[in-house]
Amino acid sequence: MNSEMTGVIVTFIITLLIAFPLGKYIAKVFKGEKTITDFMSPLERFIFRVSGIDTTKEMNWKQHMAALLCINGVWLIYAFVMLLVQGSLPLNPDANPSMTPDLAFNTSISFLVNCNLQHYSGESGLTYLTQLYVITFLQFVSAATGVAAVAVLFRAFAEKTTEKLGNFFVFFTKTITRILLPLCIIVAALLAFNGTPASFDGKDTIVTLQGDSVQVSRGPAAGMIAIKHLGTNGGGWFGANSAHPLENPSYFTNMVEVIAQVILPMALIFAFGFFIRKKKLGYAIFGVMTLGMLTFMIPTFFSEMGGNHSFATLGLHDVSAMEGKEVRFGVPASAYWQVMTTIISTGSVNSMHDSSMPLSGAMQMLGMMTNCFYGGKGVGLLNYFIFLIIAVFISGLMVGRTPEFMGRKVEAREMKIAAMIALFHPFLVLVGTAIAAYYPQAAWGLQPGNHGFSEMLYEYTSSSANNGSGFEGLGDNNIFWNLTTGIVMLLGRFIPIIGPVAIAGILAKKKYIPESAGTLQTDTATFGIMTYAVIMILAALAFFPALTLGPIAEFFQL
Amino acid sequence: MKKYLLPSIKLTALLILLCAVLYPLLIAGIARLAPGQGKGETLTVNGKVVGYENIGQKFTEDKYFWGRPSAVDYNAAGSAGSNKGPSNPEYLKTVQERIDTFLVHNPGVHKEDIPSEMVTASGSGLDPDISPAAAVIQVKRIANVRGLNEKTLLDLVAKHTEGPLAGILGPSKINVLKLNIDLDKLNK
């Protein structure tokens, strides 16, 4: 096997080896058991005391959501105002301007909702102050918000019948102090020692070997790049994101970054199993998600490594798909990253997705359309939970029994919520794309034909899935794109959080029915395949026509 | 919801302090121990900085090894790929022009032998590397221009080839700027 394929496989194995013990650790943190990070507890007590938070007060699901929405509202206003006036604030060595209102609207929402769609370029669109006080800050808290939301799910199924589901602020704060910060310090140090800048010096001007005068953008980037991956945020310090040779200087840092973005989504699945004392269910979910990952990974590898056949018509023998890719990563590591970053909603890129092969583009979009294989920080599991409920319901109908999940009856109210959430994502994506295709200033801006359609479809898929990557050939910094994607991102974040948490809260309150011979087993391979089928069929029904007009049509033209 | 407002604001202020002030300062402090002190590692010739190790440079003169095409002309004030779709006719025309330019500057090289990375723009526009094959194919041109023998240049290319990580992971590559700095030393 060649070294590039070995690199990819080793990367995945290391991810798994880290994610498993990390999952155990996360379960302990949320249970409040002894862990190696107990030295953080004085800091936590200080934070809770000063903020006036009573940690003993447990919340029901509605109170959880109220607290979540309230603090998110505070952040949104704070971020919007900061971006509007950044030009006149300190820590701006490159003298970058303030944002226009529509761009500030888009950017503040984008980072608030863990999407990190960027309609600006980091080098010129932000100051060091906003990179840190707005972007880095939101990357921490938006990731912790997702984890705090999924912790409600943990609590709902750990006990028999309960309304008390822990305290939002405790879950949230501990996610930062016990999980994100310690890991970020490790990853940031690794990056800094391998060439990523971390100092506050501004742009440097140099004369090159050949005698040209050029500038080099820098800044305190390493810390932000660590949280952008560990928090599955994805928004880069530099415009080219993790393709930039300072943001991702070597094959080693590339492994660190792609591992960092996958470990927490994976660990949360194991943590779920450990927390509710049903390890087998955790493994079963992990198995289905890995199958889903491979469903997109394998075609991507074939498509990317097959190269661009148009090059052959130009007379080249080497048709490697190197457009938009970096030599130090090569094609396989770029293909691996493309799939991981889209299924787990990071949206950072180490190659330009717009220039990837048509079928790879289709896989990237499907990754975001399903949006639950490992999935984003916390929200991946919440999305998966929706499909799980639907699978339970359909299985129940098939065997003619009242559907039950973990000892609770799944009834009409929960099913209505689940169905609405499952349809909401396609609704946002397809309606958005349809409007853009019709609106003359938005559509087919720079690239013609089916590829132009793919760019618009990708943009809304990425916005609604809170992914944040883009087919960047789309000229997207204008009022149309800033406003519409801003609204889609906002809806695509909070509705799919509230829905599953509501279902979990409602189920937790119900009478617990002990397992019997007739109970549907949800931790078996059969039920796993059932869930997988539900996810894939729903995605195919909703998105296949749109994909046909975009990447699939382009594939047949090459 | 109102009762959560005040705690939310206070918690936000504390976390800004923790995540946006203290954390980056800590990382900047740690980075001072790293090579380049967290400012980016530079390369010097005769005590003068000629570039950043990780940032590619534009080489258009025949006497230097060329790097890859760039969508930002190697000005690292910004960074970007071309973002052209693989089937875009305008894009394929650009690739054709790059092939033609490469052939004009490298007489004796056959079109079939050009590595695709030499006619495709990188993701960042700042790719500092090329593959060993892309360096070897330029040896003949440089040997002619500089009056050096090809063997010397092939040795230099071999010396600058960085193998896979730990010998087994990822591709081999050559840092073009470092290669060209050493190339200039050969003629002295």
XYZ file of C-alpha atoms in Angstrom:
746
model
C 0.000 0.000 0.000
C 1.357 3.451 -0.756
C 2.224 5.926 1.960
C -0.670 8.238 1.182
C -3.311 5.544 1.794
C -1.449 4.355 4.897
C -1.552 7.927 6.160
C -5.328 8.056 5.882
C -5.901 4.694 7.564
C -3.486 5.470 10.407
C -5.255 8.785 10.905
C -8.597 7.038 11.349
C -7.187 4.457 13.743
C -5.585 7.128 15.938
C -8.893 9.010 15.987
C -10.681 5.941 17.275
C -8.000 5.225 19.883
C -8.394 8.731 21.299
C -12.179 8.979 20.982
C -13.002 5.860 22.998
C -11.314 6.773 26.301
C -12.383 10.364 25.765
C -15.993 9.158 25.639
C -15.575 7.421 28.992
C -14.092 10.600 30.397
C -16.950 12.799 29.092
C -19.531 10.481 30.650
C -17.737 10.857 33.996
C -17.625 14.639 33.679
C -21.378 14.841 33.125
C -22.070 12.430 35.947
C -19.935 14.582 38.226
C -17.597 11.722 39.057
C -13.919 12.101 39.917
C -11.719 12.913 36.894
C -8.189 14.107 36.296
C -9.445 17.624 35.605
C -10.826 18.151 39.106
C -8.211 20.883 39.527
C -10.603 22.998 37.456
C -13.331 22.937 40.098
C -12.164 26.046 42.010
C -12.292 27.977 38.726
C -15.762 26.598 37.989
C -17.013 27.488 41.478
C -15.667 31.000 40.996
C -17.429 31.352 37.626
C -20.748 30.094 39.022
C -20.542 32.292 42.121
C -19.748 35.480 40.223
C -22.399 34.768 37.568
C -25.025 34.040 40.212
C -25.777 30.524 38.981
C -27.261 28.028 41.432
C -25.730 24.751 40.304
C -28.022 22.620 42.441
C -31.122 23.823 40.619
C -32.107 21.205 38.045
C -34.053 22.208 34.960
C -36.748 20.559 32.875
C -36.353 20.578 29.086
C -38.203 23.865 28.625
C -36.027 25.645 31.153
C -32.967 24.203 29.443
C -34.066 25.647 26.129
C -34.964 29.002 27.672
C -31.500 29.312 29.212
C -29.872 28.211 25.950
C -31.785 30.700 23.835
C -31.280 33.516 26.330
C -27.489 33.255 26.466
C -27.318 32.764 22.681
C -29.279 35.996 22.280
C -26.725 37.839 24.406
C -23.893 36.526 22.237
C -25.634 37.435 18.996
C -26.074 41.069 19.973
C -22.534 41.277 21.356
C -20.962 39.775 18.212
C -23.009 41.876 15.790
C -22.058 45.141 17.495
C -18.371 44.224 17.766
C -18.120 43.389 14.047
C -19.871 46.630 13.091
C -17.306 48.776 14.907
C -14.161 46.628 14.758
C -12.360 49.136 12.518
C -12.213 51.711 15.290
C -11.215 49.294 18.065
C -7.669 48.407 19.177
C -5.613 45.302 18.223
C -5.895 46.050 14.514
C -2.303 46.162 13.217
C -3.351 45.707 9.579
C -5.904 48.568 9.793
C -8.802 46.447 8.526
C -12.215 48.138 8.191
C -15.498 47.529 10.034
C -18.009 45.147 8.483
C -21.067 46.267 6.533
C -24.329 45.574 8.432
C -25.363 42.673 6.184
C -21.961 41.010 6.434
C -21.893 41.534 10.219
C -25.381 39.996 10.411
C -24.230 36.959 8.453
C -20.916 36.568 10.278
C -22.296 36.948 13.813
C -25.010 34.356 13.145
C -22.578 32.102 11.347
C -20.252 31.804 14.342
C -23.052 31.857 16.919
C -24.627 28.770 15.386
C -21.366 26.818 15.009
C -21.683 27.078 11.225
C -18.722 29.293 10.371
C -19.757 30.131 6.864
C -17.374 32.931 5.931
C -18.352 35.573 3.414
C -15.198 37.525 4.266
C -11.529 36.596 4.119
C -9.780 36.414 7.500
C -6.698 38.382 6.479
C -8.646 41.502 5.488
C -12.161 41.065 6.915
C -11.454 40.906 10.654
C -9.105 42.475 13.202
C -7.070 40.534 15.761
C -9.530 41.805 18.365
C -12.597 40.373 16.633
C -10.726 37.204 15.586
C -10.250 36.532 19.300
C -13.062 38.299 21.179
C -15.793 37.418 18.709
C -14.717 34.496 16.527
C -12.618 32.422 18.944
C -15.006 33.174 21.806
C -18.046 32.076 19.792
C -16.217 28.974 18.631
C -15.852 27.906 22.261
C -19.338 28.747 23.420
C -21.231 27.505 20.356
C -19.515 24.128 20.627
C -20.286 23.988 24.349
C -23.915 24.907 23.616
C -24.290 21.854 21.377
C -22.743 19.582 23.979
C -24.913 21.044 26.752
C -27.982 20.333 24.612
C -27.030 16.720 24.001
C -26.326 16.311 27.726
C -30.068 16.768 28.252
C -30.586 13.715 26.056
C -28.075 11.813 28.189
C -29.949 12.684 31.346
C -33.357 11.956 29.866
C -32.494 8.321 29.204
C -30.228 7.673 32.163
C -33.096 7.679 34.635
C -36.483 6.026 34.680
C -39.100 8.720 34.970
C -37.906 12.224 35.598
C -38.418 15.848 34.775
C -35.126 16.960 36.277
C -32.511 16.975 33.580
C -29.544 18.737 35.147
C -28.529 22.367 34.825
C -27.791 23.933 31.446
C -25.148 26.323 32.753
C -23.300 23.522 34.524
C -23.186 21.289 31.434
C -22.187 24.265 29.340
C -19.433 25.613 31.580
C -17.950 22.201 32.329
C -17.773 21.456 28.597
C -15.490 24.450 28.260
C -13.374 23.996 31.371
C -13.129 20.189 31.357
C -13.227 19.244 27.687
C -12.566 22.049 25.222
C -9.933 24.182 26.966
C -7.546 21.384 28.012
C -7.689 19.740 24.572
C -7.293 23.105 22.826
C -4.140 23.921 24.753
C -2.591 20.625 23.649
C -3.595 21.010 19.988
C -2.609 24.694 19.828
C 0.811 23.925 21.276
C 1.340 21.146 18.723
C 0.427 23.562 15.923
C 2.590 26.388 17.255
C 5.609 24.097 17.462
C 5.056 22.997 13.875
C 4.934 26.377 12.227
C 1.530 27.973 12.881
C 1.895 31.584 14.031
C 0.669 32.514 17.511
C 2.126 35.969 18.163
C 0.368 39.315 17.883
C 2.674 40.710 15.166
C 0.898 42.111 12.124
C 1.590 41.651 8.400
C 5.227 41.361 7.381
C 6.624 42.763 4.133
C 9.479 40.901 2.477
C 11.456 40.926 -0.763
C 11.455 37.418 -2.252
C 14.415 35.535 -3.667
C 13.407 36.593 -7.146
C 13.069 40.211 -6.040
C 9.281 40.679 -5.750
C 7.909 42.580 -2.796
C 5.098 40.674 -1.053
C 3.280 40.721 2.246
C 2.692 37.855 4.646
C -0.356 37.867 6.921
C 0.146 36.438 10.404
C -1.375 36.753 13.862
C -2.312 34.773 16.992
C -3.799 31.974 14.916
C -2.784 28.707 16.628
C -5.287 28.947 19.491
C -8.152 29.736 17.166
C -7.270 26.887 14.805
C -7.320 24.448 17.738
C -10.856 25.377 18.812
C -12.076 25.653 15.238
C -11.446 21.922 14.931
C -12.143 20.642 18.438
C -15.395 22.606 18.422
C -16.311 21.404 14.895
C -16.606 25.086 14.005
C -14.433 25.228 10.926
C -14.003 28.940 10.345
C -10.397 29.664 9.430
C -7.995 32.358 10.508
C -6.808 32.810 6.945
C -9.012 32.936 3.868
C -7.818 29.608 2.501
C -8.639 27.912 5.812
C -6.622 24.765 6.526
C -5.210 24.720 3.004
C -3.137 27.759 4.062
C 0.469 26.764 4.760
C 0.547 28.717 8.026
C -2.823 27.420 9.211
C -1.829 23.841 8.387
C 1.917 23.689 7.745
C 2.639 19.978 7.281
C 1.275 16.457 6.923
C 1.695 16.087 10.676
C -0.417 19.158 11.505
C -2.914 17.968 8.930
C -3.296 14.727 10.871
C -3.576 16.653 14.144
C -6.301 18.908 12.744
C -8.386 16.215 11.096
C -8.120 14.029 14.194
C -9.026 16.974 16.442
C -12.227 17.636 14.542
C -13.475 14.053 14.665
C -12.574 12.943 18.216
C -15.275 14.812 20.114
C -18.248 13.923 17.872
C -17.123 10.297 18.061
C -16.431 10.432 21.789
C -19.918 11.806 22.484
C -21.465 8.657 20.994
C -19.447 6.435 23.306
C -20.160 8.836 26.166
C -23.902 8.413 25.532
C -23.569 4.630 25.856
C -21.525 4.889 29.049
C -23.735 7.558 30.578
C -27.008 5.661 30.182
C -25.285 2.386 31.124
C -26.117 0.859 27.731
C -22.687 0.567 26.184
C -24.019 -1.687 23.472
C -26.377 1.007 22.210
C -23.400 3.374 21.975
C -21.475 0.831 19.911
C -24.490 0.163 17.699
C -24.909 3.870 16.950
C -21.187 4.158 16.300
C -21.416 1.224 13.890
C -24.240 2.774 11.870
C -22.475 6.119 11.737
C -19.246 4.501 10.562
C -21.183 2.674 7.870
C -22.659 6.020 6.846
C -19.194 7.578 6.789
C -17.889 4.787 4.529
C -20.894 5.197 2.227
C -19.584 8.660 1.390
C -15.868 8.025 1.879
C -15.414 5.181 -0.613
C -17.019 6.885 -3.659
C -15.091 10.062 -2.813
C -11.809 8.172 -2.914
C -12.640 6.621 -6.267
C -13.770 9.917 -7.686
C -10.860 12.033 -6.384
C -8.138 9.508 -7.155
C -9.598 8.891 -10.597
C -8.618 12.475 -11.408
C -10.001 14.993 -13.852
C -10.547 13.300 -17.197
C -10.728 16.632 -19.015
C -6.962 16.830 -18.518
C -6.507 13.772 -20.715
C -8.128 15.612 -23.604
C -5.534 18.354 -23.135
C -2.818 15.748 -23.581
C -1.672 15.186 -20.002
C -0.957 11.676 -18.741
C -1.020 12.743 -15.112
C -4.659 13.697 -14.550
C -4.446 13.953 -10.724
C -7.115 16.241 -9.331
C -4.611 18.721 -7.908
C -6.610 21.883 -8.613
C -7.307 23.449 -5.218
C -5.143 20.908 -3.396
C -1.790 21.216 -1.669
C 1.251 19.058 -2.453
C 2.090 18.400 1.214
C -1.287 16.669 1.763
C -1.818 14.996 -1.611
C -5.104 13.680 -2.996
C -6.020 10.904 -0.473
C -5.580 13.048 2.655
C -7.584 15.801 0.953
C -10.366 13.353 0.048
C -10.477 12.013 3.616
C -10.754 15.548 4.987
C -13.510 16.458 2.482
C -15.744 13.702 3.803
C -14.967 14.130 7.497
C -15.466 17.892 7.459
C -18.865 17.572 5.778
C -20.332 14.667 7.784
C -19.341 16.171 11.146
C -20.291 19.732 10.241
C -16.862 21.270 10.793
C -16.644 22.910 7.405
C -12.931 23.630 7.562
C -11.200 22.654 4.328
C -7.686 21.568 3.384
C -8.586 21.597 -0.301
C -11.024 23.733 -2.259
C -14.270 21.790 -2.513
C -15.418 23.812 -5.503
C -12.583 22.295 -7.537
C -13.111 18.716 -6.402
C -14.561 16.170 -8.815
C -18.359 16.247 -9.369
C -19.115 13.000 -7.525
C -16.948 14.058 -4.578
C -18.996 17.238 -4.486
C -22.161 15.124 -4.406
C -20.752 13.117 -1.477
C -19.816 16.296 0.392
C -23.353 17.563 -0.043
C -24.874 14.226 1.008
C -22.686 14.341 4.110
C -24.313 17.632 5.031
C -27.767 16.564 3.884
C -27.800 13.587 6.253
C -25.789 15.595 8.812
C -25.788 12.885 11.476
C -22.899 10.490 10.786
C -20.814 11.372 13.836
C -22.229 14.845 13.183
C -21.507 18.237 14.703
C -20.633 18.902 18.297
C -23.662 17.548 20.172
C -26.067 18.252 17.342
C -24.922 15.221 15.337
C -26.263 12.890 17.973
C -29.416 14.997 18.323
C -30.053 14.696 14.573
C -29.405 10.984 14.730
C -31.865 10.717 17.607
C -34.604 12.109 15.343
C -33.956 9.374 12.778
C -33.816 6.818 15.567
C -37.291 7.807 16.718
C -38.595 7.579 13.161
C -36.982 4.148 12.767
C -38.540 2.990 16.049
C -41.926 4.175 14.871
C -41.692 2.493 11.468
C -40.418 -0.738 13.037
C -43.284 -0.595 15.514
C -45.766 -0.308 12.672
C -44.125 -3.190 10.840
C -44.485 -5.607 13.752
C -47.806 -4.183 14.823
C -46.854 -3.002 18.308
C -46.878 0.367 20.032
C -43.437 1.783 19.325
C -41.224 2.063 22.394
C -37.763 3.500 22.860
C -35.815 2.769 26.034
C -38.901 1.880 27.978
C -41.015 4.837 26.868
C -43.926 4.792 24.474
C -43.354 6.893 21.371
C -46.671 8.527 20.600
C -48.225 10.963 18.153
C -46.811 14.160 19.674
C -43.189 12.976 19.569
C -43.627 11.594 16.080
C -45.002 14.889 14.809
C -41.982 16.727 16.168
C -39.575 14.147 14.714
C -41.179 14.245 11.276
C -41.183 18.027 11.215
C -37.508 18.231 12.179
C -36.556 15.602 9.591
C -38.336 17.582 6.870
C -37.235 21.010 8.016
C -33.647 20.646 6.777
C -34.609 19.688 3.181
C -37.199 22.465 3.278
C -34.600 25.120 4.108
C -32.090 23.806 1.578
C -34.427 23.357 -1.355
C -36.503 26.494 -0.893
C -33.321 28.551 -0.479
C -31.775 27.110 -3.628
C -34.970 27.573 -5.606
C -35.149 31.254 -4.672
C -31.484 31.804 -5.484
C -31.792 30.075 -8.854
C -34.632 32.412 -9.687
C -33.110 35.603 -8.300
C -30.971 37.063 -11.080
C -28.297 38.756 -8.952
C -27.636 35.609 -6.986
C -27.584 32.843 -9.489
C -24.848 31.624 -11.774
C -22.666 34.514 -10.714
C -19.305 33.282 -11.855
C -19.558 29.735 -13.121
C -21.961 28.519 -15.752
C -24.270 25.543 -16.033
C -24.724 22.644 -13.655
C -21.676 23.581 -11.644
C -23.194 26.990 -10.983
C -26.300 25.238 -9.677
C -24.140 23.025 -7.446
C -22.569 26.117 -5.916
C -25.954 27.475 -4.836
C -27.192 24.106 -3.604
C -23.982 23.636 -1.644
C -24.265 27.064 -0.038
C -27.729 26.441 1.411
C -26.957 22.857 2.357
C -23.905 24.070 4.227
C -25.878 26.875 5.887
C -28.782 24.730 6.994
C -26.505 21.913 8.188
C -24.442 24.525 10.049
C -21.385 23.201 8.266
C -19.793 26.363 6.936
C -17.712 25.072 4.057
C -18.554 26.410 0.646
C -18.098 26.118 -3.058
C -16.197 29.357 -2.801
C -16.447 30.256 -6.452
C -19.879 31.625 -5.536
C -19.603 35.389 -5.174
C -21.366 35.366 -1.827
C -20.564 38.623 -0.058
C -23.639 40.582 -1.093
C -26.915 41.462 0.562
C -28.842 38.565 -0.981
C -26.508 35.827 0.169
C -25.672 37.448 3.495
C -29.316 37.808 4.513
C -30.774 34.566 3.162
C -28.013 32.291 4.423
C -28.050 34.163 7.748
C -31.720 33.328 8.235
C -31.251 29.729 7.082
C -28.327 29.229 9.472
C -30.307 30.589 12.419
C -33.329 28.364 11.742
C -31.138 25.401 10.844
C -29.462 25.619 14.233
C -32.086 26.191 16.871
C -35.102 24.293 15.528
C -33.112 21.019 15.218
C -31.804 21.525 18.768
C -35.172 22.310 20.338
C -36.996 19.454 18.552
C -34.962 16.471 19.784
C -34.487 17.967 23.254
C -38.261 18.391 23.460
C -38.795 14.760 22.454
C -36.248 13.613 25.023
C -37.891 15.742 27.695
C -41.368 14.469 26.876
C -40.227 10.841 26.799
C -38.335 11.213 30.081
C -41.540 12.293 31.826
C -43.475 9.233 30.652
C -44.135 6.107 32.670
C -41.249 3.665 32.416
C -42.222 0.289 30.968
C -39.795 -2.482 31.903
C -38.345 -4.524 29.066
C -40.242 -7.621 28.034
C -39.934 -10.278 25.344
C -41.927 -8.061 22.970
C -39.707 -4.995 23.385
C -38.007 -3.763 20.243
C -34.244 -4.106 20.725
C -32.567 -0.906 19.571
C -28.967 -2.012 20.093
C -28.929 -4.765 17.475
C -27.437 -4.839 13.989
C -30.904 -5.327 12.477
C -32.227 -2.162 14.045
C -28.983 -0.388 13.080
C -29.532 -1.253 9.423
C -33.136 -0.106 9.767
C -31.995 3.300 11.051
C -29.392 3.542 8.301
C -32.067 2.802 5.702
C -34.387 5.438 7.144
C -31.637 8.072 6.992
C -30.584 7.214 3.456
C -34.112 6.892 2.052
C -35.189 10.211 3.544
C -32.088 11.915 2.136
C -32.535 10.315 -1.275
C -36.214 11.227 -1.515
C -35.603 14.803 -0.486
C -32.393 15.616 -2.297
C -31.923 13.342 -5.279
C -33.700 15.617 -7.800
C -31.579 18.593 -6.770
C -28.369 16.560 -6.865
C -29.287 15.392 -10.348
C -29.416 18.956 -11.615
C -26.052 19.765 -10.046
C -23.144 17.366 -9.521
C -24.645 14.295 -11.188
C -25.330 16.161 -14.445
C -21.813 17.599 -14.317
C -20.371 14.127 -13.810
C -21.886 12.943 -17.074
C -20.418 15.916 -18.918
C -16.825 15.222 -17.926
C -36.350 33.572 30.129
C -35.759 36.884 31.888
C -34.349 35.242 34.987
C -31.528 33.786 32.898
C -30.521 37.117 31.407
C -28.293 38.470 34.156
C -26.428 35.191 34.770
C -25.990 34.892 30.989
C -24.396 38.314 30.702
C -22.063 37.728 33.638
C -21.094 34.273 32.414
C -20.418 35.711 28.954
C -18.079 38.341 30.361
C -16.125 35.766 32.354
C -15.815 33.405 29.403
C -14.591 36.186 27.121
C -11.850 36.728 29.671
C -11.050 33.024 29.832
C -11.361 31.951 26.172
C -10.542 35.118 24.240
C -7.999 36.874 26.491
C -6.184 34.396 28.734
C -6.194 31.408 26.373
C -4.618 33.183 23.350
C -2.066 34.845 25.647
C -1.134 31.463 27.065
C -0.703 30.019 23.563
C 1.335 33.057 22.455
C 3.507 32.476 25.535
C 4.004 28.788 24.749
C 4.772 29.648 21.117
C 7.667 31.903 22.155
C 9.545 28.691 22.898
C 8.839 27.324 19.414
C 11.092 27.826 16.384
C 10.283 31.242 14.916
C 8.755 32.259 18.283
C 5.258 31.964 16.885
C 5.882 34.640 14.261
C 6.448 32.231 11.389
C 9.806 30.689 10.494
C 11.885 32.778 8.097
C 14.741 31.835 5.770
C 17.741 34.116 5.302
C 20.472 34.524 2.681
C 23.545 36.458 3.832
C 21.642 37.649 6.889
C 18.763 39.037 4.828
C 15.275 37.548 5.161
C 14.199 36.236 1.754
C 10.991 34.536 2.757
C 8.957 32.375 5.066
C 9.730 28.690 5.096
C 6.068 27.710 4.801
C 4.938 30.365 2.333
C 5.501 29.630 -1.335
C 6.988 32.283 -3.632
C 6.518 33.214 -7.239
C 9.327 31.953 -9.485
C 9.033 32.907 -13.145
C 12.709 33.162 -14.146
C 14.124 30.204 -16.025
C 17.091 29.913 -13.667
C 14.898 28.910 -10.738
C 12.754 25.889 -10.013
C 9.140 26.971 -10.421
C 6.419 26.362 -7.910
C 2.766 25.761 -8.700
C 0.368 28.191 -10.373
C -1.317 30.478 -7.852
C -4.702 32.199 -7.785
C -3.293 35.034 -5.628
C 0.046 35.414 -7.410
C 1.835 34.283 -4.222
C 1.059 37.485 -2.339
C 0.458 36.164 1.184
C -1.419 39.278 2.241
C -4.361 37.099 1.211
C -4.893 33.486 0.194
C -7.258 31.588 -2.083
C -7.661 28.817 -4.605
C -9.055 29.369 -8.075
C -12.323 27.667 -7.042
C -12.881 26.717 -10.648
C -15.082 23.727 -11.263
C -13.474 20.769 -13.053
C -15.643 21.055 -16.168
C -15.554 24.848 -16.572
C -14.459 25.516 -20.217
C -12.773 28.775 -19.253
C -10.785 26.914 -16.627
C -9.672 24.237 -19.076
C -8.458 27.009 -21.362
C -6.315 28.355 -18.512
C -4.833 24.904 -17.955
C -4.080 24.649 -21.680
C -2.235 27.996 -21.541
C -0.200 26.808 -18.566
C 0.764 23.675 -20.464
C 1.843 25.770 -23.457
C 3.884 28.147 -21.293
C 5.566 25.241 -19.555
C 6.488 23.632 -22.878
C 7.932 26.878 -24.274
C 10.175 27.314 -21.257
C 11.160 23.659 -21.064
C 12.207 22.582 -24.557
C 12.585 18.846 -24.838
C 9.853 18.093 -22.301
C 6.880 16.169 -23.669
C 3.372 17.274 -22.839
C 2.511 13.818 -21.456
C 5.215 14.084 -18.837
C 4.031 17.285 -17.166
C 2.803 16.571 -13.615
C -0.725 17.937 -13.177
C 0.277 19.934 -10.095
C 2.408 22.206 -12.328
C -0.635 23.313 -14.334
C -3.222 23.449 -11.521
C -3.505 26.177 -8.893
C -3.067 25.162 -5.257
C -5.762 25.509 -2.602
C -4.115 28.380 -0.759
C -2.327 29.996 -3.697
C 0.733 29.814 -1.428
C 1.733 26.155 -1.738
C 5.420 26.062 -0.807
C 6.025 22.577 -2.230
C 6.214 20.569 -5.411
C 6.609 16.819 -5.838
C 10.020 15.318 -6.714
C 8.765 14.532 -10.244
C 7.862 18.186 -10.778
C 11.375 19.219 -9.798
C 13.148 16.603 -11.916
C 11.288 17.654 -15.054
C 12.708 21.196 -14.692
C 16.319 20.091 -14.251
C 17.207 20.211 -17.941
C 16.081 23.835 -18.326
C 17.956 25.003 -15.275
C 21.108 23.115 -16.218
C 21.104 24.886 -19.597
C 20.490 28.354 -18.189
C 23.017 28.078 -15.392
C 25.624 26.034 -17.230
C 25.591 23.316 -14.579
C 25.557 19.618 -15.288
C 22.294 17.766 -14.771
C 23.786 15.276 -12.330
C 24.638 18.056 -9.849
C 21.075 19.336 -10.029
C 19.520 15.888 -9.672
C 21.642 15.385 -6.557
C 20.417 18.689 -5.193
C 16.813 17.679 -5.864
C 17.383 14.349 -4.136
C 18.951 16.121 -1.149
C 15.910 18.369 -0.804
C 13.314 15.633 -1.155
C 11.459 15.215 2.127
C 10.026 11.719 2.380
C 6.699 10.755 3.963
C 6.080 11.520 7.647
C 7.859 8.883 9.770
C 8.779 7.221 6.479
C 5.301 5.773 5.938
C 2.631 8.487 6.084
C 1.705 10.872 3.290
C 3.416 12.122 0.137
C 7.022 13.125 -0.603
C 7.651 16.780 -1.330
C 10.241 19.459 -1.975
C 10.207 22.978 -0.545
C 10.790 25.148 -3.627
C 12.194 28.186 -1.812
C 14.768 26.147 0.134
C 15.729 24.332 -3.059
C 16.251 27.608 -4.932
C 18.291 29.143 -2.117
C 20.698 26.205 -2.323
C 20.589 26.382 -6.100
C 21.899 29.964 -5.980
C 24.795 28.766 -3.824
C 25.915 26.284 -6.527
C 26.894 29.072 -8.915
C 29.116 30.882 -6.446
